[in-house]
């Protein structure tokens, strides 16, 4: 298969293709990448995720957890043509890497298995591809473990796709297990050979009858978009082989069908047939550029798929060249307006190799483009190009508060978090003004765990983490009039301030109001701003230990001393008055309440309702999810304290497919034992 040991770039006759490997968690994407690299001669033998010897999932975090936590790019050569495969993580927590890469790929291989439990995850991935109009083939992996007929499996998988899943192959059964397959387009039968190419065998008997029936079903699907083929089928005329292959390629590229191929990545079965389908039927960079709306021009263009910070090698920007050619040392302008000079070109593979020029279609890593970010379009032109796509960042669903274990590392932590966000924009850093926390938001428990590991291992920052502080507040139920008096004599001028304050509750959400109704100059007007400042000081921490809201304080009376009164004295008197008034006003604890919207497969809706009820939630209603057959949308009011690890329980109940968004709605009273526990915990923490 013509692998060049020095450079995995192939001949210059055909432009290189870029193919995404996507699919549900643990469907075998990385194992398929290993099989592809082994079959094409890029590596001597396939590595293993479990053994820690795979090209994909090679980071320390991926090795430790035995799962993909970021995308892997590897380039190889098949029959003289270059292919870069982008192995995307299957976990929904790391979906951003897939989203950022997909716009620039020519096609996607969706790796899945005959497992109904993973159907919602498969639907999520197919919907991403459908929305971006990316041609896709489905590789039905682990076929050697299949225990039901292929038509039953296809019927199970079809609801996940909005376009027809069309069988390109059917299995050959023997002794209750699958021993090979029939290629319905070629009309040839093959028997599997483990870690070796399949062998052609004669097709006869029941297998021949099954092949004719399945081939006719495939042709009928193709004929839905080819009138000439439909006429040939109606007239019982066998269509020419070229017509069949042309229709397969055209309808794949136009997003009319999703061909289904069979195989076992672990045994390297079905891999060569998959590669041949990609070679003959998948579109190339010209069609991809047209899909993205790239205009013709002289400038070279490249789209940044992924950003990585190496411990000692600086910043690398993995990019797909969509037009023209780029040389090492070229100055590139980004759609963000930034520019930089390329310092090194690397072709990703089992072993990254340096190159001097990157041609249209190739996927390479640019060195030292410090101001370029994932999703940027880069150009050799004199003006910044327009952005190609806007990569949607999923709303974060889980948070942790961070602090450097050693205070002297605070600045280092800040820089490391910036780099983490550059590599993975679905990690969000928020500086919480009310609680003074640095809060890291992510897509789930594993997502945040991996982020902490990267901070420690790659950026050398030891951190302490804890759940974020809930922004509890308090208010009052009862009005009161209270005098605040501050008198101090310590030699020379003393301090004197005296105020009478009327403190009363406001409707929920009205915040804080201050008025003055002083008559007769009991408190000189120049001291009234100081009184207001003192009132605000007194409301910062109420008798329960939290900021006080929804309160109106009115200054009604007071007294002053011509020598000893001052702004500071009146500010102190007002603070004393408020602090003494609040405990007498029946203080009550308030907690933030959010409106939560959950989307989930409808078979999990009852579980979701139970989860919400168990978290003090008030269910507002549910409905079917628009344009998502088989999915529901549930709305509820939920205390912020109950949202913390909601995503963990939600994903457990929905096979990893459930998701939620939230928005603050109001503050609500908390009483009884729940309030006592919150107040006690706060006092211990303080």
Short mmCIF file of N, CA and C in Angstrom, two decimals, residues 23-110:
data_model
loop_
_atom_site.label_atom_id
_atom_site.label_comp_id
_atom_site.label_asym_id
_atom_site.label_seq_id
_atom_site.Cartn_x
_atom_site.Cartn_y
_atom_site.Cartn_z
N UNK A 23 -17.90 8.59 16.83
CA UNK A 23 -18.80 7.54 17.28
C UNK A 23 -18.96 7.56 18.78
N UNK A 24 -19.92 6.80 19.29
CA UNK A 24 -20.15 6.76 20.74
C UNK A 24 -18.93 6.29 21.52
N UNK A 25 -18.94 6.58 22.80
CA UNK A 25 -17.86 6.20 23.71
C UNK A 25 -17.63 4.69 23.66
N UNK A 26 -16.36 4.30 23.54
CA UNK A 26 -15.92 2.90 23.53
C UNK A 26 -16.53 2.09 22.38
N UNK A 27 -16.71 2.74 21.23
CA UNK A 27 -17.21 2.01 20.07
C UNK A 27 -16.07 1.43 19.24
N UNK A 28 -14.81 1.84 19.53
CA UNK A 28 -13.67 1.25 18.83
C UNK A 28 -13.01 2.17 17.82
N UNK A 29 -13.14 3.48 17.97
CA UNK A 29 -12.56 4.41 17.00
C UNK A 29 -11.03 4.35 17.00
N UNK A 30 -10.43 4.38 18.18
CA UNK A 30 -8.97 4.36 18.25
C UNK A 30 -8.43 3.01 17.78
N UNK A 31 -9.15 1.94 18.08
CA UNK A 31 -8.74 0.62 17.59
C UNK A 31 -8.82 0.57 16.07
N UNK A 32 -9.84 1.22 15.49
CA UNK A 32 -9.94 1.28 14.03
C UNK A 32 -8.78 2.09 13.45
N UNK A 33 -8.40 3.18 14.09
CA UNK A 33 -7.25 3.95 13.61
C UNK A 33 -6.00 3.08 13.62
N UNK A 34 -5.79 2.32 14.68
CA UNK A 34 -4.63 1.43 14.74
C UNK A 34 -4.66 0.43 13.59
N UNK A 35 -5.84 -0.13 13.32
CA UNK A 35 -5.97 -1.11 12.24
C UNK A 35 -5.66 -0.47 10.89
N UNK A 36 -6.13 0.75 10.68
CA UNK A 36 -5.87 1.46 9.42
C UNK A 36 -4.37 1.71 9.26
N UNK A 37 -3.73 2.19 10.32
CA UNK A 37 -2.29 2.48 10.23
C UNK A 37 -1.48 1.21 10.00
N UNK A 38 -1.91 0.12 10.64
CA UNK A 38 -1.19 -1.15 10.45
C UNK A 38 -1.39 -1.69 9.04
N UNK A 39 -2.63 -1.63 8.53
CA UNK A 39 -2.92 -2.17 7.20
C UNK A 39 -2.25 -1.35 6.09
N UNK A 40 -2.02 -0.08 6.33
CA UNK A 40 -1.39 0.76 5.31
C UNK A 40 0.13 0.85 5.48
N UNK A 41 0.67 0.15 6.48
CA UNK A 41 2.11 0.12 6.65
C UNK A 41 2.69 1.29 7.40
N UNK A 42 1.85 2.13 7.99
CA UNK A 42 2.37 3.27 8.74
C UNK A 42 3.01 2.83 10.05
N UNK A 43 2.53 1.71 10.60
CA UNK A 43 3.13 1.13 11.80
C UNK A 43 3.28 -0.37 11.55
N UNK A 44 4.25 -1.01 12.19
CA UNK A 44 4.48 -2.44 11.92
C UNK A 44 3.33 -3.32 12.36
N UNK A 45 2.68 -2.97 13.48
CA UNK A 45 1.53 -3.74 13.96
C UNK A 45 0.62 -2.80 14.76
N UNK A 46 -0.63 -3.17 14.85
CA UNK A 46 -1.59 -2.34 15.56
C UNK A 46 -1.28 -2.32 17.04
N UNK A 47 -1.32 -1.13 17.63
CA UNK A 47 -1.17 -1.00 19.07
C UNK A 47 -2.49 -1.25 19.78
N UNK A 48 -2.47 -1.12 21.09
CA UNK A 48 -3.66 -1.40 21.90
C UNK A 48 -3.86 -0.30 22.91
N UNK A 49 -5.13 0.12 23.06
CA UNK A 49 -5.46 1.13 24.07
C UNK A 49 -5.20 0.56 25.46
N UNK A 50 -5.62 -0.68 25.69
CA UNK A 50 -5.44 -1.29 27.01
C UNK A 50 -3.97 -1.43 27.37
N UNK A 51 -3.13 -1.75 26.37
CA UNK A 51 -1.71 -1.93 26.64
C UNK A 51 -0.95 -0.61 26.64
N UNK A 52 -1.62 0.48 26.27
CA UNK A 52 -0.95 1.78 26.24
C UNK A 52 0.03 1.92 25.11
N UNK A 53 -0.20 1.21 24.00
CA UNK A 53 0.74 1.24 22.88
C UNK A 53 0.13 1.82 21.61
N UNK A 54 -1.03 2.43 21.71
CA UNK A 54 -1.72 2.95 20.52
C UNK A 54 -1.18 4.30 20.12
N UNK A 55 -1.29 4.61 18.82
CA UNK A 55 -0.94 5.94 18.31
C UNK A 55 -1.96 6.96 18.82
N UNK A 56 -3.24 6.59 18.76
CA UNK A 56 -4.28 7.43 19.32
C UNK A 56 -4.33 7.31 20.83
N UNK A 57 -5.01 8.27 21.46
CA UNK A 57 -5.14 8.27 22.92
C UNK A 57 -3.77 8.11 23.59
N UNK A 58 -2.79 8.89 23.10
CA UNK A 58 -1.41 8.71 23.56
C UNK A 58 -1.02 9.65 24.68
N UNK A 59 -1.88 10.61 25.05
CA UNK A 59 -1.52 11.53 26.12
C UNK A 59 -1.50 10.79 27.45
N UNK A 60 -0.82 11.37 28.43
CA UNK A 60 -0.73 10.74 29.74
C UNK A 60 -2.12 10.54 30.34
N UNK A 61 -3.01 11.53 30.15
CA UNK A 61 -4.36 11.44 30.71
C UNK A 61 -5.16 10.33 30.02
N UNK A 62 -5.03 10.24 28.69
CA UNK A 62 -5.74 9.20 27.95
C UNK A 62 -5.23 7.81 28.33
N UNK A 63 -3.92 7.69 28.47
CA UNK A 63 -3.34 6.40 28.87
C UNK A 63 -3.85 6.00 30.25
N UNK A 64 -3.90 6.97 31.16
CA UNK A 64 -4.30 6.68 32.53
C UNK A 64 -5.76 6.23 32.61
N UNK A 65 -6.63 6.92 31.86
CA UNK A 65 -8.07 6.62 31.94
C UNK A 65 -8.52 5.62 30.88
N UNK A 66 -7.61 5.26 29.96
CA UNK A 66 -7.93 4.33 28.87
C UNK A 66 -9.14 4.79 28.07
N UNK A 67 -9.11 6.07 27.70
CA UNK A 67 -10.19 6.64 26.89
C UNK A 67 -9.68 7.90 26.20
N UNK A 68 -10.33 8.28 25.11
CA UNK A 68 -9.95 9.48 24.39
C UNK A 68 -10.38 10.73 25.15
N UNK A 69 -9.43 11.63 25.36
CA UNK A 69 -9.74 12.90 26.03
C UNK A 69 -9.40 14.09 25.15
N UNK A 70 -8.85 13.84 23.97
CA UNK A 70 -8.63 14.89 22.97
C UNK A 70 -8.43 14.20 21.63
N UNK A 71 -8.55 14.94 20.55
CA UNK A 71 -8.44 14.30 19.24
C UNK A 71 -7.00 13.93 18.93
N UNK A 72 -6.85 12.93 18.07
CA UNK A 72 -5.54 12.50 17.57
C UNK A 72 -5.58 12.54 16.05
N UNK A 73 -4.54 13.11 15.45
CA UNK A 73 -4.44 13.13 13.99
C UNK A 73 -3.28 12.23 13.57
N UNK A 74 -3.51 11.40 12.56
CA UNK A 74 -2.45 10.53 12.04
C UNK A 74 -2.59 10.43 10.53
N UNK A 75 -1.48 10.60 9.84
CA UNK A 75 -1.47 10.59 8.37
C UNK A 75 -0.83 9.30 7.88
N UNK A 76 -1.41 8.72 6.84
CA UNK A 76 -0.88 7.51 6.25
C UNK A 76 -1.14 7.54 4.74
N UNK A 77 -0.64 6.53 4.05
CA UNK A 77 -0.78 6.46 2.60
C UNK A 77 -1.45 5.15 2.22
N UNK A 78 -2.45 5.24 1.34
CA UNK A 78 -3.14 4.06 0.84
C UNK A 78 -3.20 4.15 -0.67
N UNK A 79 -2.58 3.16 -1.32
CA UNK A 79 -2.53 3.12 -2.79
C UNK A 79 -2.03 4.45 -3.38
N UNK A 80 -1.00 5.00 -2.75
CA UNK A 80 -0.35 6.20 -3.27
C UNK A 80 -0.98 7.50 -2.87
N UNK A 81 -2.15 7.45 -2.22
CA UNK A 81 -2.84 8.69 -1.81
C UNK A 81 -2.71 8.88 -0.31
N UNK A 82 -2.62 10.16 0.10
CA UNK A 82 -2.43 10.50 1.50
C UNK A 82 -3.78 10.71 2.19
N UNK A 83 -3.89 10.20 3.40
CA UNK A 83 -5.10 10.35 4.21
C UNK A 83 -4.69 10.74 5.63
N UNK A 84 -5.34 11.76 6.16
CA UNK A 84 -5.19 12.08 7.58
C UNK A 84 -6.48 11.71 8.27
N UNK A 85 -6.37 10.86 9.28
CA UNK A 85 -7.53 10.46 10.06
C UNK A 85 -7.53 11.22 11.38
N UNK A 86 -8.68 11.82 11.71
CA UNK A 86 -8.85 12.56 12.95
C UNK A 86 -9.69 11.70 13.89
N UNK A 87 -9.03 11.11 14.87
CA UNK A 87 -9.71 10.25 15.85
C UNK A 87 -10.28 11.15 16.94
N UNK A 88 -11.61 11.27 16.99
CA UNK A 88 -12.27 12.19 17.91
C UNK A 88 -12.76 11.44 19.16
N UNK A 89 -12.65 12.06 20.33
CA UNK A 89 -13.14 11.40 21.55
C UNK A 89 -14.62 11.07 21.44
N UNK A 90 -15.00 9.95 22.03
CA UNK A 90 -16.40 9.54 21.98
C UNK A 90 -17.23 10.05 23.13
N UNK A 91 -16.58 10.38 24.25
CA UNK A 91 -17.32 10.86 25.41
C UNK A 91 -17.94 12.21 25.12
N UNK A 92 -19.19 12.39 25.53
CA UNK A 92 -19.88 13.65 25.31
C UNK A 92 -19.18 14.80 26.05
N UNK A 93 -18.38 14.47 27.07
CA UNK A 93 -17.70 15.51 27.82
C UNK A 93 -16.58 16.16 27.01
N UNK A 94 -16.08 15.48 25.98
CA UNK A 94 -14.98 16.00 25.17
C UNK A 94 -15.42 16.24 23.73
N UNK A 95 -16.70 16.54 23.56
CA UNK A 95 -17.27 16.67 22.22
C UNK A 95 -16.74 17.89 21.48
N UNK A 96 -16.20 18.88 22.20
CA UNK A 96 -15.77 20.11 21.51
C UNK A 96 -14.66 19.83 20.50
N UNK A 97 -13.76 18.91 20.80
CA UNK A 97 -12.71 18.59 19.84
C UNK A 97 -13.30 18.13 18.52
N UNK A 98 -14.34 17.30 18.58
CA UNK A 98 -15.00 16.84 17.36
C UNK A 98 -15.66 18.01 16.64
N UNK A 99 -16.37 18.85 17.39
CA UNK A 99 -17.06 19.99 16.77
C UNK A 99 -16.10 20.92 16.05
N UNK A 100 -14.94 21.15 16.65
CA UNK A 100 -13.98 22.07 16.04
C UNK A 100 -13.35 21.47 14.80
N UNK A 101 -13.20 20.15 14.75
CA UNK A 101 -12.52 19.50 13.63
C UNK A 101 -13.44 19.26 12.44
N UNK A 102 -14.72 18.99 12.69
CA UNK A 102 -15.62 18.53 11.63
C UNK A 102 -15.73 19.46 10.42
N UNK A 103 -15.77 20.80 10.59
CA UNK A 103 -15.96 21.63 9.40
C UNK A 103 -14.93 21.39 8.30
N UNK A 104 -13.71 20.99 8.65
CA UNK A 104 -12.64 20.90 7.66
C UNK A 104 -12.45 19.51 7.08
N UNK A 105 -13.18 18.50 7.58
CA UNK A 105 -12.96 17.14 7.07
C UNK A 105 -13.76 16.92 5.79
N UNK A 106 -13.30 15.96 5.00
CA UNK A 106 -14.00 15.63 3.75
C UNK A 106 -15.18 14.70 4.01
N UNK A 107 -15.03 13.82 4.97
CA UNK A 107 -16.08 12.85 5.30
C UNK A 107 -15.82 12.34 6.70
N UNK A 108 -16.81 11.64 7.25
CA UNK A 108 -16.67 11.06 8.57
C UNK A 108 -17.02 9.58 8.51
N UNK A 109 -16.24 8.79 9.24
CA UNK A 109 -16.58 7.39 9.45
C UNK A 109 -17.18 7.30 10.85
N UNK A 110 -18.45 6.93 10.92
CA UNK A 110 -19.15 6.82 12.20
C UNK A 110 -19.00 5.39 12.68
#
